[in-house]
């Protein structure tokens, strides 16, 4: 059974008007996106800024409503549901954002950041769960008493991941989770995500501009441009033999050590 | 003679050493990459070279430019102001915070020439600015010159930054993660532009990044920094194909997304970069190094032969 089914999703924004007589221009952020995510799929979304990938995430997490089209989550249509009926989604689907400094409250201790979703849902043993979560993401127990600014970028991303996993979700959405990190830390966080997805049988939606990163964590990839999926298929296949010219352009643009070193060969 | 010579640079805050004994040169027209993780001291080194250190940082050692007759370390603000933007310029990571939001970009390019008096009057400076915007391949440079920064895309803003940096034909250009905030296809074009622009003008380039692939694509020589020290130096080809320092080896392994271990996981460097002042004594990398021995309690010296050097008692592949 599919966890998520997206059908012909459209989202049109109107830019703020710049003149009294002329309405703001229409921006079609999503133009007919459809896909299915089976349970435990690891789905990558690749595209540059303006491709519509962030809009897609906002719609999947029901933080925004589509102009037309439907998203069903575990067989239930979530488009147009009022917030009070989205409680199950707020537990089942969690998001890890790109910039942990922007998504973690600087005035809250790590303990409170991670436990907040648990308290909201009336968890019976938040302290025990906190311990498990810190362990799972590889942070020392004493981190609980510290503030986000006392951690490095990679550790902060571990805190975001622990917070996301706290309500025991079935779907984890990661929005460029490693783009702001150093290469060595990037490898550590990618490994951690791969471990956790396996261990907790998560369905993963991984959004990135870098196909070589996506290929490493995902089995299926959708390449987006201007609000449309231009190519979708098995990650390995798309990386090895891209069919669409834009996919080829994307792959060529990301410098990898191996390709860059060819100029010295 | 080298365009930029940094000798025994020492930087510290309240007695905590941040950069220790850093020496390197960048020749005219040479492109040198400075790599390392966040917290390794690479941006601080660039800031020191530009003479932009905050007051609380104590600097010792020497930073010299080929066409400036005084040392930049310990120089007065007045002396530095004459050098910055004229003999040496910098492109920062975030163009939106480096550009003046309330000033047309053409005027910002012209301003740097008027301040240093390299153009006699406003009209010529403006004309030169339009020409520069064209040289950094901005579409319709005359139109773009009248735009404000917020009307441009991230890539275009970064091109404006490059135009400002190159306006007075500096001998040295420092780029600090200039493409990190850009989209990948935009990054590719920006890197190409930096390469050709410095090549055409014979500008010495110091390129700071944590992305090894970008260095491999852009630079000829590379300096690897960790814990405020240079741990390995050499040509990109040698350092990246036959690294001597375990840290360089670790960075290369972690950058390679095509190689995985037996569990299908990427290779990583164990642990994390310690905070400032928390690096171990002796070799700064020894608490994360899998090859560390008793010898490493004593700091290894970076020994350079023909521009190739490494600071390690147990180099990868044995002593050469």
CSV table of N, CA and C in Angstrom, one decimal, chain B residues 11 29 46 49-50 71 77 85 101 109 118 132 142 164 189 213 223 225 235 248 251 285 290 292 294:
chain,number,residue,atom,x,y,z
B,11,UNK,N,47.5,34.0,15.2
B,11,UNK,CA,46.4,34.7,15.6
B,11,UNK,C,45.9,34.1,16.9
B,29,UNK,N,49.1,35.3,-10.8
B,29,UNK,CA,48.3,34.4,-11.7
B,29,UNK,C,48.1,33.0,-11.2
B,46,UNK,N,42.1,34.3,6.1
B,46,UNK,CA,41.7,35.2,5.0
B,46,UNK,C,41.4,36.6,5.6
B,49,UNK,N,44.6,38.3,6.4
B,49,UNK,CA,45.3,38.8,5.2
B,49,UNK,C,44.7,40.1,4.7
B,50,UNK,N,43.4,40.2,4.7
B,50,UNK,CA,42.7,41.4,4.3
B,50,UNK,C,42.8,42.5,5.3
B,71,UNK,N,54.4,45.9,5.8
B,71,UNK,CA,53.8,44.7,6.3
B,71,UNK,C,52.3,45.0,6.6
B,77,UNK,N,45.0,51.6,10.1
B,77,UNK,CA,43.8,51.5,9.3
B,77,UNK,C,43.9,52.3,8.0
B,85,UNK,N,40.8,46.6,-1.7
B,85,UNK,CA,40.0,47.1,-2.8
B,85,UNK,C,40.8,47.6,-3.9
B,101,UNK,N,22.2,47.7,0.1
B,101,UNK,CA,20.9,47.5,-0.5
B,101,UNK,C,20.3,48.7,-1.0
B,109,UNK,N,30.0,49.6,-8.0
B,109,UNK,CA,31.2,49.3,-8.7
B,109,UNK,C,32.0,50.5,-9.0
B,118,UNK,N,41.3,55.6,-9.1
B,118,UNK,CA,41.8,54.9,-10.3
B,118,UNK,C,41.1,55.4,-11.6
B,132,UNK,N,32.8,46.7,-16.7
B,132,UNK,CA,33.1,45.6,-15.8
B,132,UNK,C,31.9,44.6,-15.6
B,142,UNK,N,24.4,47.8,-19.0
B,142,UNK,CA,23.9,49.2,-18.8
B,142,UNK,C,22.6,49.2,-18.0
B,164,UNK,N,33.2,44.3,-8.5
B,164,UNK,CA,33.7,45.3,-7.5
B,164,UNK,C,35.1,44.9,-7.2
B,189,UNK,N,28.9,28.1,-13.5
B,189,UNK,CA,29.3,29.2,-14.3
B,189,UNK,C,30.1,30.3,-13.6
B,213,UNK,N,35.9,19.2,-4.3
B,213,UNK,CA,35.6,19.1,-5.7
B,213,UNK,C,35.8,20.5,-6.4
B,223,UNK,N,46.2,24.2,0.0
B,223,UNK,CA,46.7,24.2,1.3
B,223,UNK,C,45.6,23.6,2.2
B,225,UNK,N,44.1,23.0,5.9
B,225,UNK,CA,44.2,23.6,7.2
B,225,UNK,C,43.4,22.8,8.2
B,235,UNK,N,50.6,20.5,-5.0
B,235,UNK,CA,49.7,20.7,-6.1
B,235,UNK,C,48.5,19.9,-5.9
B,248,UNK,N,43.8,14.9,5.4
B,248,UNK,CA,43.5,15.1,4.0
B,248,UNK,C,42.9,13.8,3.4
B,251,UNK,N,39.3,13.8,4.5
B,251,UNK,CA,38.4,14.7,3.8
B,251,UNK,C,38.1,14.2,2.4
B,285,UNK,N,45.6,16.9,15.2
B,285,UNK,CA,44.6,16.0,14.7
B,285,UNK,C,44.6,14.7,15.4
B,290,UNK,N,43.3,7.8,13.2
B,290,UNK,CA,43.4,6.4,13.5
B,290,UNK,C,44.8,5.9,13.4
B,292,UNK,N,47.4,7.6,14.9
B,292,UNK,CA,48.2,8.3,15.9
B,292,UNK,C,49.0,7.3,16.8
B,294,UNK,N,52.5,7.4,19.9
B,294,UNK,CA,53.1,8.2,20.9
B,294,UNK,C,53.9,9.4,20.4
